[in-house]
XYZ file of C-alpha atoms in Angstrom:
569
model
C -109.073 -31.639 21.716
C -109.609 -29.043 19.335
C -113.119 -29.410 17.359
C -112.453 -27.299 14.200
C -109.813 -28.029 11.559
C -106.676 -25.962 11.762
C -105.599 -24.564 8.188
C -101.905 -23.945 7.134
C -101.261 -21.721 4.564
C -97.863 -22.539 2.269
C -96.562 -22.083 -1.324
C -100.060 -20.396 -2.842
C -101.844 -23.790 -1.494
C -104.301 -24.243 1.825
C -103.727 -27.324 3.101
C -106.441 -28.761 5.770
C -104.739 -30.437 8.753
C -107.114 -32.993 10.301
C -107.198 -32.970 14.444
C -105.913 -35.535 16.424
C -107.749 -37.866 18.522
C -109.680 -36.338 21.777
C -107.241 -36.119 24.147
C -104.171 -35.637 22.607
C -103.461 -32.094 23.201
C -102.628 -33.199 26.792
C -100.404 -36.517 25.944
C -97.219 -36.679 26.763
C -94.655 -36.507 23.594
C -93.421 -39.261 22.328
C -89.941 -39.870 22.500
C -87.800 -40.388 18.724
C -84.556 -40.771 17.776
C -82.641 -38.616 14.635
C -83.791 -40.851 12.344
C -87.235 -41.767 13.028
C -89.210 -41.114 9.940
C -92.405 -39.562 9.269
C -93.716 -42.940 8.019
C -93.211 -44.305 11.441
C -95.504 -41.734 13.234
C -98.719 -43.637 11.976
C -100.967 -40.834 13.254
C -102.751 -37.645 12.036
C -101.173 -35.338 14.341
C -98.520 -36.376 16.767
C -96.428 -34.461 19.676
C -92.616 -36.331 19.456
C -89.759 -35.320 21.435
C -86.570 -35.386 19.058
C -83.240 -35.807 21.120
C -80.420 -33.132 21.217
C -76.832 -33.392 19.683
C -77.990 -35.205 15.938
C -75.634 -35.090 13.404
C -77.011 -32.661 10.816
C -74.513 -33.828 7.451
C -76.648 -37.593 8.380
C -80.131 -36.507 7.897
C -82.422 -37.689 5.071
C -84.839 -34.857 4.541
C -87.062 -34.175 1.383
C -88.833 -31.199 0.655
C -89.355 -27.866 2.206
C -92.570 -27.139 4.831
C -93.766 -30.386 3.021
C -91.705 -33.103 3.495
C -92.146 -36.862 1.815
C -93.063 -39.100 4.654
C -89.141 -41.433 3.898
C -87.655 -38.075 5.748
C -86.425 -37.684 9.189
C -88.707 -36.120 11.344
C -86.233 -34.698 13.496
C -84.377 -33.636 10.410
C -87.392 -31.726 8.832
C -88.322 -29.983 12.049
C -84.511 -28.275 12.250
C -84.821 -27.730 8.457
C -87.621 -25.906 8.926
C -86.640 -23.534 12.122
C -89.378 -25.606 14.219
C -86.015 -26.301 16.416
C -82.578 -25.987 17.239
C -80.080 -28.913 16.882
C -80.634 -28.894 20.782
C -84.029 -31.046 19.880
C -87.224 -30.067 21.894
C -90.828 -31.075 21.317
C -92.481 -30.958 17.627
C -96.072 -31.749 16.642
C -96.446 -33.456 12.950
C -99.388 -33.574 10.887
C -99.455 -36.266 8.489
C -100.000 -34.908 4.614
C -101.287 -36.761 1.298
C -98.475 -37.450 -1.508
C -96.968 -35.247 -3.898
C -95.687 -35.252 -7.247
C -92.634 -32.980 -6.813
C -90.447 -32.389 -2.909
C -88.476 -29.454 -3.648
C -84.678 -29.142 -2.358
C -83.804 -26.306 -0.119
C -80.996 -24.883 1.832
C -82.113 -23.813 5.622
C -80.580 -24.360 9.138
C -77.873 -25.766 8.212
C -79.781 -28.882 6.323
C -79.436 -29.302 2.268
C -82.924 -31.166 1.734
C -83.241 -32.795 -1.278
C -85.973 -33.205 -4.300
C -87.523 -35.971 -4.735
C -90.482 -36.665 -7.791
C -92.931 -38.278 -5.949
C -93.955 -40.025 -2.996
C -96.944 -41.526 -1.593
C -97.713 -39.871 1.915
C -96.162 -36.303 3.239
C -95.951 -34.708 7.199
C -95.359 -31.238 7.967
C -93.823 -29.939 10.972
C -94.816 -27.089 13.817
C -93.704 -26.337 17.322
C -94.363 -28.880 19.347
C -95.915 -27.812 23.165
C -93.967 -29.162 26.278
C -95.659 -31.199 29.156
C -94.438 -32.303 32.854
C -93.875 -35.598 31.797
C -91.358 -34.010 29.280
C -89.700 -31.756 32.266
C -89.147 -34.378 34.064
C -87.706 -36.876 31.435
C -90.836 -39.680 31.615
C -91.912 -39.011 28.213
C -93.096 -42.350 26.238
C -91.353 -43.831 23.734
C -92.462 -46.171 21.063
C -89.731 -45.930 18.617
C -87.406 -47.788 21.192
C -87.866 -50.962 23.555
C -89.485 -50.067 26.826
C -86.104 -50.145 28.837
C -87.557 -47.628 30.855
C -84.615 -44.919 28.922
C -84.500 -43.647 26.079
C -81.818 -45.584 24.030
C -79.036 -43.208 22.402
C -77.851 -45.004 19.564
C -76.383 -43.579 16.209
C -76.773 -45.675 13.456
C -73.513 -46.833 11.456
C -72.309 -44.387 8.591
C -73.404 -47.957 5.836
C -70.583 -47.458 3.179
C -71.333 -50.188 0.918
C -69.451 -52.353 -1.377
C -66.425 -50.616 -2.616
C -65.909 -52.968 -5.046
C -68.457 -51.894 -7.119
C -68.916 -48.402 -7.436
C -71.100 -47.747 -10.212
C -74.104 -45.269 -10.521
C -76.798 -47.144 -11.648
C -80.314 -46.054 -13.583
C -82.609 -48.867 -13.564
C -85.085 -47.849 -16.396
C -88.087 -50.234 -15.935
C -90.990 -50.780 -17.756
C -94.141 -49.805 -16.763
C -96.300 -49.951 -19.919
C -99.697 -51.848 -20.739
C -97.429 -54.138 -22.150
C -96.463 -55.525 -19.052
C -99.500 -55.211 -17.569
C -99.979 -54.527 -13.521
C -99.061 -58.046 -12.298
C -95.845 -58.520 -14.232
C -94.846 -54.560 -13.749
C -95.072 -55.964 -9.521
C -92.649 -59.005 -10.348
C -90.349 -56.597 -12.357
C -89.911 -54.270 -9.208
C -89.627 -56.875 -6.763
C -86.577 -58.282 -9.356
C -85.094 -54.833 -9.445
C -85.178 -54.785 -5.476
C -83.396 -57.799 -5.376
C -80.777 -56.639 -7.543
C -80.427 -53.135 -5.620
C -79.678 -55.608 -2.525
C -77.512 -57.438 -3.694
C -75.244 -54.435 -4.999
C -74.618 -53.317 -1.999
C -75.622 -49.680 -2.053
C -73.656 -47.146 0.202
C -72.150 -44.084 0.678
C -68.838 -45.505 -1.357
C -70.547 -48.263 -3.264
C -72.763 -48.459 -5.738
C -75.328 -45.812 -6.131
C -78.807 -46.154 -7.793
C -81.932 -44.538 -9.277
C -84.945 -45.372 -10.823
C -86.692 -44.101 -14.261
C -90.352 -45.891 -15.539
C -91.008 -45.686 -19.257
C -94.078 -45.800 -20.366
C -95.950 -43.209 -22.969
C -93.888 -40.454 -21.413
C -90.694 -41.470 -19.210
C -90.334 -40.459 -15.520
C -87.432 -40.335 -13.430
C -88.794 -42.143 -10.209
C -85.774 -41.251 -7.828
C -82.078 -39.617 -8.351
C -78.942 -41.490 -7.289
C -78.040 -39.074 -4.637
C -81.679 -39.616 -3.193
C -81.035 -42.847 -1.135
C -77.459 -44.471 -0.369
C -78.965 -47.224 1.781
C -80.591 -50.189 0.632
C -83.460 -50.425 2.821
C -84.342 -46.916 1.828
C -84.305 -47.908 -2.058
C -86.287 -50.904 -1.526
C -89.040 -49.266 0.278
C -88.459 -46.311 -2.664
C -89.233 -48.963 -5.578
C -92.369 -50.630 -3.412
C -94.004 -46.978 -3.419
C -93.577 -46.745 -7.680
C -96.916 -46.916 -8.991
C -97.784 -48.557 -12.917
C -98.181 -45.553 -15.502
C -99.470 -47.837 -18.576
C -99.093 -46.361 -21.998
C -97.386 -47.498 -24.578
C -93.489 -49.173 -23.926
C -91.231 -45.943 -25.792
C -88.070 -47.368 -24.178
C -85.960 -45.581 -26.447
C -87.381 -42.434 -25.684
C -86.965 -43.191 -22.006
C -83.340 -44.177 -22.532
C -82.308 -40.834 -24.434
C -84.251 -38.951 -21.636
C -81.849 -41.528 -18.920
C -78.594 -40.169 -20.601
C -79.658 -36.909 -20.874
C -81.369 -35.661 -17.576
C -80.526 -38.452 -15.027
C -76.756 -38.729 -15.383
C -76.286 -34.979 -14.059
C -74.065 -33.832 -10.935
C -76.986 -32.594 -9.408
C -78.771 -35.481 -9.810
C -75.750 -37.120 -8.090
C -73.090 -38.478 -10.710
C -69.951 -39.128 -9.024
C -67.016 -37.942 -10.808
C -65.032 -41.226 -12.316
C -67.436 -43.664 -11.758
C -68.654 -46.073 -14.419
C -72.470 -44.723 -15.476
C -74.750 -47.610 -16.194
C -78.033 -47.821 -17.420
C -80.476 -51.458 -17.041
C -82.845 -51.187 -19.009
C -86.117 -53.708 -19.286
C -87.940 -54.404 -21.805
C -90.984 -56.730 -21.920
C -91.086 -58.030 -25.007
C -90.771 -55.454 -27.242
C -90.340 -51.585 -27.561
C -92.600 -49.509 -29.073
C -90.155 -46.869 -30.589
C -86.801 -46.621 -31.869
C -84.166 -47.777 -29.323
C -80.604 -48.297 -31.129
C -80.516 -44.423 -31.905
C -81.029 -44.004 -27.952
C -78.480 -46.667 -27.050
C -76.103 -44.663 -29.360
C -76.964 -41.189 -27.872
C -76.114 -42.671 -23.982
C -72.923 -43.981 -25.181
C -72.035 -40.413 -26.292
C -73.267 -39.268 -23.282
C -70.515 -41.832 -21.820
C -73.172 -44.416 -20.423
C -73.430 -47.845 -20.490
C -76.422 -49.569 -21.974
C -77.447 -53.073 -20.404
C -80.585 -54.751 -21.788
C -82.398 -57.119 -20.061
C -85.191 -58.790 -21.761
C -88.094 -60.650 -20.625
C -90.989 -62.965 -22.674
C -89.662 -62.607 -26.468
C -92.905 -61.345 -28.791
C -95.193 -63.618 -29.085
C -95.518 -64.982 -33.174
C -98.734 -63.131 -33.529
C -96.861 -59.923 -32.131
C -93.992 -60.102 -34.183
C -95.778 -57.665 -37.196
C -95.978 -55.377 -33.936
C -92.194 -55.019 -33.730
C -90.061 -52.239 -35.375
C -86.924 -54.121 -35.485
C -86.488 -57.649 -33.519
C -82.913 -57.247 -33.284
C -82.659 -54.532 -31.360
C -80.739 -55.217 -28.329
C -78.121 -56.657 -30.702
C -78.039 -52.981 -32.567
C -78.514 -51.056 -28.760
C -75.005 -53.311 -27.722
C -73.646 -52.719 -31.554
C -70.063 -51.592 -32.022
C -69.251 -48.991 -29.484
C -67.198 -47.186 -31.655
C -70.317 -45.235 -32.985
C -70.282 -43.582 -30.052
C -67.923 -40.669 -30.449
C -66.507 -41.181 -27.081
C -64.757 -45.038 -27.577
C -64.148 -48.229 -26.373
C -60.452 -48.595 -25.798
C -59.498 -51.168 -28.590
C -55.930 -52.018 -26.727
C -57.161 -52.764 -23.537
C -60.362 -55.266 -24.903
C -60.501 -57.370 -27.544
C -62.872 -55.854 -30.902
C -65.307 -58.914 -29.626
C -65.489 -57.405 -26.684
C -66.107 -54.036 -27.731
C -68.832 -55.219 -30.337
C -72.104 -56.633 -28.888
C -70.463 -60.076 -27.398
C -73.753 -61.001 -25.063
C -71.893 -58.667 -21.972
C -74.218 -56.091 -22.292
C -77.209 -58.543 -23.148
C -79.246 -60.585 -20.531
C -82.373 -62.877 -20.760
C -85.085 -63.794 -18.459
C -87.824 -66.279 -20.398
C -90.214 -64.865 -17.843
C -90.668 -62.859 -14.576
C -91.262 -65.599 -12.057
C -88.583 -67.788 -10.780
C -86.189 -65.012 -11.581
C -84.091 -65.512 -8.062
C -81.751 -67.132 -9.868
C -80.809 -64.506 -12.210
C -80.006 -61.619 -9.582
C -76.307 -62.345 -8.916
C -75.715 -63.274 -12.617
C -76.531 -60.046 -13.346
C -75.296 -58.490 -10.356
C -71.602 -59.291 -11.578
C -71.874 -57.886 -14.885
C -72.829 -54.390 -13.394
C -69.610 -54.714 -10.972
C -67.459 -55.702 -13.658
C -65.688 -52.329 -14.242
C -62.732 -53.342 -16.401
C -65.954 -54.029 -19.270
C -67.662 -50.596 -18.851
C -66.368 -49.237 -21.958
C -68.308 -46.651 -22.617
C -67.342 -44.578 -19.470
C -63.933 -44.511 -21.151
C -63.186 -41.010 -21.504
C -59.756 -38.911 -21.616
C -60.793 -37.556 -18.304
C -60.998 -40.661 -16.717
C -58.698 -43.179 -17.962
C -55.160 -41.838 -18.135
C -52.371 -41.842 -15.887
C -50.076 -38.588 -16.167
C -46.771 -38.107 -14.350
C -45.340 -34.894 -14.053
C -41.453 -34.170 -14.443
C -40.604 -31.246 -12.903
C -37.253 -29.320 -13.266
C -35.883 -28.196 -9.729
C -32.329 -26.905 -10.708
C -30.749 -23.755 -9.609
C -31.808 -21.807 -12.523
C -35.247 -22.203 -11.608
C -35.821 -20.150 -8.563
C -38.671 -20.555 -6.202
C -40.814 -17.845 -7.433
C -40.945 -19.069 -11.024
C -40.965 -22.943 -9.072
C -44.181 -22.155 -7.855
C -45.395 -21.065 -11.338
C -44.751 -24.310 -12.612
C -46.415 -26.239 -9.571
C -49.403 -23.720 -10.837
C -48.859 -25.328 -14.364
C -49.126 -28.796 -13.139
C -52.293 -27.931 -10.889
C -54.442 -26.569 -13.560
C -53.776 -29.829 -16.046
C -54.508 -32.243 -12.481
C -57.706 -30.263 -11.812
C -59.020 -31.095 -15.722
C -59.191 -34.662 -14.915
C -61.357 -37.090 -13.040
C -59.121 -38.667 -10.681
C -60.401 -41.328 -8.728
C -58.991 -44.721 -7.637
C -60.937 -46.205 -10.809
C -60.288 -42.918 -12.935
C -57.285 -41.413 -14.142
C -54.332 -40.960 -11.668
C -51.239 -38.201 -11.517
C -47.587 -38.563 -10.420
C -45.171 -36.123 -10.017
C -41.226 -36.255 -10.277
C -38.556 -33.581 -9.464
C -35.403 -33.792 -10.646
C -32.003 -31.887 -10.551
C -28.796 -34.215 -10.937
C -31.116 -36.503 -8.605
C -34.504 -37.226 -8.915
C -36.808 -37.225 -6.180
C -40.653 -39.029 -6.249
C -43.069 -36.395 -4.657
C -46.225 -38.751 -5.208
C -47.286 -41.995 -7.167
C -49.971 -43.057 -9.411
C -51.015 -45.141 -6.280
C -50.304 -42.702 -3.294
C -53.911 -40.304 -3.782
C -56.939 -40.986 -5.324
C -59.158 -37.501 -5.010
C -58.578 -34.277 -6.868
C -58.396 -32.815 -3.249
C -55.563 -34.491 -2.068
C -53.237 -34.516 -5.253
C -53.978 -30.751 -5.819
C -53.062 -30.265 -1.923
C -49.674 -31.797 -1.862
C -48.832 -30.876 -5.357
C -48.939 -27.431 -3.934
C -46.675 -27.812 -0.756
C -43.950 -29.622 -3.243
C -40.645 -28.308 -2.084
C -38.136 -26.883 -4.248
C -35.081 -28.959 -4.180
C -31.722 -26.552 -6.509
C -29.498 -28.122 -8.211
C -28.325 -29.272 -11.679
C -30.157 -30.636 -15.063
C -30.298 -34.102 -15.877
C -33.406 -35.079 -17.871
C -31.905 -38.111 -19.376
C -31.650 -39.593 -16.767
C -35.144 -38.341 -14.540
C -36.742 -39.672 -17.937
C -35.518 -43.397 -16.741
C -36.551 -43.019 -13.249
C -39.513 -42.237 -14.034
C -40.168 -45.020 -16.622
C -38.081 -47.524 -14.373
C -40.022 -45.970 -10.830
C -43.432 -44.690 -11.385
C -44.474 -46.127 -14.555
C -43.381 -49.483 -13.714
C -45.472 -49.586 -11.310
C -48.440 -49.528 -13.050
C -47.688 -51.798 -15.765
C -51.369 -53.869 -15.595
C -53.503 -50.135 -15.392
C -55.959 -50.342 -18.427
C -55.161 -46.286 -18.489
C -53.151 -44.531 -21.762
C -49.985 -43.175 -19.870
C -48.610 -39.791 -20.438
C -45.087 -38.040 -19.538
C -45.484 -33.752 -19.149
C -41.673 -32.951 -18.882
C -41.449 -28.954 -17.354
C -37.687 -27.748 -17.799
C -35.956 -24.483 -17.839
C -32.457 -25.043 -19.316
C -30.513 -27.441 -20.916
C -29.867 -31.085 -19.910
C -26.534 -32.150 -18.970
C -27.035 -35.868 -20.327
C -28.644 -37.226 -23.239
C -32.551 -36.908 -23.565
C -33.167 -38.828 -27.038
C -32.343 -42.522 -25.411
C -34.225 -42.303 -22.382
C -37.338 -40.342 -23.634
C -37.171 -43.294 -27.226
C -37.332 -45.723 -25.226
C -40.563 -44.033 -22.730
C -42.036 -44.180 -26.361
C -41.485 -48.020 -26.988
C -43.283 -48.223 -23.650
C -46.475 -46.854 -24.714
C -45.612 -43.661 -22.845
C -46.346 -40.449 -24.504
C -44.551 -37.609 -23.698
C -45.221 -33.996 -24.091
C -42.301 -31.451 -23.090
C -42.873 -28.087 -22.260
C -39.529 -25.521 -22.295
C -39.339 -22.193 -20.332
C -36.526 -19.141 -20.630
C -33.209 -21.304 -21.919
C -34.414 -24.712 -22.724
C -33.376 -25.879 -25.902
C -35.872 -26.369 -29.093
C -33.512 -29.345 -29.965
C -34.093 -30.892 -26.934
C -37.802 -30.585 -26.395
C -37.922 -32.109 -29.734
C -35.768 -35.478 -28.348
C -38.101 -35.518 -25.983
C -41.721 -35.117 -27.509
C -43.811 -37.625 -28.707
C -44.571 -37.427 -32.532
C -46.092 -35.271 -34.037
C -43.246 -33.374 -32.732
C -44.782 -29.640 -33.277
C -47.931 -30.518 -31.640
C -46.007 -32.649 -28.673
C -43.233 -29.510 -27.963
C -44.292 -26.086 -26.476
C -41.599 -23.365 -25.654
C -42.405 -19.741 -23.792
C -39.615 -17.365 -23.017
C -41.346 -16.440 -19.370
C -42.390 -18.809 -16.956
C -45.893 -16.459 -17.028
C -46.481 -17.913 -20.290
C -46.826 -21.072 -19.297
C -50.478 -20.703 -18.311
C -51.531 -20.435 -21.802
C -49.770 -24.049 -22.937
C -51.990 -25.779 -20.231
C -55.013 -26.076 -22.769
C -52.903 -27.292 -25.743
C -51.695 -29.824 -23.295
C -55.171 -30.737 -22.203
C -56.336 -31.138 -25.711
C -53.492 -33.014 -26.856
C -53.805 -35.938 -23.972
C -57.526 -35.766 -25.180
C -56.539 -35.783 -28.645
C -54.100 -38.741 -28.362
C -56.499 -40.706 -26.516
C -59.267 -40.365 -28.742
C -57.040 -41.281 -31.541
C -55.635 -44.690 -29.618
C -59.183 -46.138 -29.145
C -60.052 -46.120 -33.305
């Protein structure tokens, strides 16, 4: 082998790349599958052989040139141009840590940043051998069958009962003090467990306050378990002082961000821990995450000791943190929950005395973070309404100007976060018949409601609202009678109705339905008045051309927004 040190020049820094053993150069590769990680290759430099054919959307890969050690090698190596998706021979040189793994488009591979990890490879072109020619390269990452094994690991989806994204915001201040700050992770790894993290389950993160908070790793980071896990064991102790509250403002703020890897319509929670006590102000940052629409969980451990107590800024605190929601300007939803409920009832507070023995407490908690229906302060207009579109298909109509109002309805749907825990759209056409193009039930992505909205066929006809109101009450609504959402009616017409509108759309009103009604060309103020929930003038929108309806699409958005706002105070 090679008796100088080989140098790599990258990003402004020279990195030294220490020579393998003697006698490498002429080993035969070793053999590794997709996933095999640079953590596994527990070598200096190493020749592998990754395998043709791996899926590229399944690779974990972090960084760019240097890549934290929890990537795939195989992953990093096509990232990086060292191969094709064919596979062939690389040679990896293990790295020290790094504070910050960048995220990078290339090959075909999104990598993704991480903050820091403890070890780091990087990746060159590997050189071939016989052994490799003739298919008798050495593997160690699978049994010795004698083959190699081709396996693809199962797509883990998680537990879809509890989608949540999850910050756990732990403390790692002198407070705690190295031993304890161990026993907290090992507690917060057996919570991430028990969740059941996967691709449509609960996702989670991790932020460490201390003098100055850091977020450890994103949600969109890991969506396995076993990665997490091994992701919280690598989280070293900052020390400093505890400033939870400035570590929960920074949570709401910078963590909870799509590309960090919020899901659209999915509660956003926030556990926070706090050994004894906090060292700075934490209601006014359990107020700011509400507004920021996240849910605050405290869990405390080892109350202050008496000679502490002159120490602590306020010993009530997770009682004002888990104080009435309704500071928040974004709501709890008063009809849905009890004003118990919605004040600080002990839901969003949790005890430990201490942090050994604590095995006990992990599925306690573990239900109160998969408890959705409680998650009041993800309760936004975007994502808890249901709205059912009445469309007029009568003669008058046409299809041209049909299409514009399928454009109408498509650029209110597109506003909101639908979800099969967020808000939900219908649609209705009528004539003299009605006809159900989709349920609250039938879709639950943006994608798919958006797509068939748009391949709606026009039916021709006649005009009876009066009695498409009822259907839709009686047939869509009525299904849906137990949905915590605020329901709302958008009736689109063009003309006027041949039956009466003010009984059926009164008595949509006595069933909590609001309804907003929209009039094109020839459709009658008096009726769009029947129809529209009060206040009538801001409920009722006319336009003479059905190219004016574009405009009325934001007055409708902010009046569901309005009207929901309004029914949680």
């Amino acid at each position: 082998a090679g008796a100088s040190p080989r140098a790599f020049l990258f990003a402004g820094v020279c990195l030294l790349l220490l020579p393998g053993p003697a006698g490498s150069e002429g080993a035969a590769p070793i053999a590794i599958t997709c996933f095999t990680r640079g953590l596994d290759i527990r070598k200096e430099k190493a020749d592998v052989l990754c395998p043709g054919g791996c899926p590229l959307d399944e690779f974990s890969v972090y960084g760019n040139i240097v890549y934290a050690s929890v990537s795939s090698i195989c992953g990093a190596a096509v990232h990086r141009g060292v191969i094709s998706n064919s596979g062939g021979p690389v040679r990896v040189y293990s790295l020290p840590g790094r504070e910050n793994y960048s995220s990078v488009d290339a090959n075909g591979i999104q990598s993704q940043m991480l903050s820091r990890w403890s070890a780091s490879f990087t990746v060159t072109k590997g050189k071939s051998s016989t052994q490799e020619a003739t298919g008798q390269a050495v593997s160690t990452a699978n049994p010795p069958t004698g083959k190699r094994l081709k396996k693809t690991p199962e797509k883990k989806t998680g537990n879809k009962d509890c989608k949540a994204d999850i910050a756990f915001l732990i403390d790692g201040s002198f407070n705690i003090g190295q031993r304890r700050f161990n026993l907290q992770k090992n507690f917060v790894g057996k919570v991430a467990l028990m969740l059941g993290i996967g691709t449509e389950g609960p996702h989670v993160g991790l932020v460490q306050a201390s003098e100055h908070p850091k977020i450890e790793f994103y949600l969109k980071n890991f969506t396995s378990a076993k990665d997490v896990l091994f992701a919280i064991k690598e989280v070293g102790f900052r020390g400093g002082n505890s400033n939870t509250g400035k570590a929960l403002k920074h949570t709401a703020q910078k963590f909870f961000t799509v590309d960090a890897g919020v899901r659209k319509g999915i509660p956003k929670v926030v556990v926070v821990f706090i050994d004894g006590w906090p060292s700075d102000d934490i209601e006014e940052a359990g107020i700011v995450a509400r507004e920021f629409g996240v849910n605050v969980f405290i869990v405390s451990v080892a109350k202050p000791i008496p000679e502490e107590l002159g120490m602590v800024q306020d010993v009530t605190f997770v009682d004002k943190v888990n104080a009435d929601c309704l500071l928040s300007r974004l709501t709890c939803n008063i009809q849905d929950f009890p004003q118990a409920v919605c004040r600080n009832n002990g839901f969003f507070s949790y005890h430990m005395p201490n942090w050994f023995g604590t095995t006990k407490y992990v599925k306690p908690l573990v239900q109160k973070l998969c408890t959705h229906e409680q998650m009041m302060c993800s309760k936004t207009c975007y994502n808890s309404v249901n709205i059912a579109f009445l469309i007029d298909g009568s003669s008058s109509v046409g299809d041209s100007n049909f299409r514009l109002m399928l454009e109408f309805v498509s650029n209110i749907a597109k506003t909101f976060e639908i979800s099969d825990i967020g808000a939900k759209i219908a649609a209705v056409q009528f004539t003299y018949d009605q006809r159900t193009e989709f349920s609250f039930t039938d879709y639950s992505t943006k994608e798919d409601v958006l797509a068939v909205i748009r391949n709606i066929r026009y039916m021709s006809g006649g005009t009876a609202t009066g009695d498409a109101i009822s259907f839709t009450v009686r047939n869509v609504f009525g299904l849906i009678r137990e949905s915590p959402n605020k329901n709302f009616l958008v009736i689109v017409t063009d003309g006027q109705s041949y039956d009466d509108v003010q009984g059926p759309a009164a008595a949509a009103h006595d069933a909590g339905i609001t309804i907003f009604s929209v009039g094109v060309a020839w459709a009658p103020l008096d009726d769009l008045k029947d129809m529209a929930s009060k206040p009538k003038e801001s409920h009722a929108f006319f336009t003479r051309e059905f190219t004016g309806l574009e405009p009325i699409v934001s007055d409708v958005i902010r009046g569901i927004c309005r009207d929901f706002l309004e029914s949680q105070q």
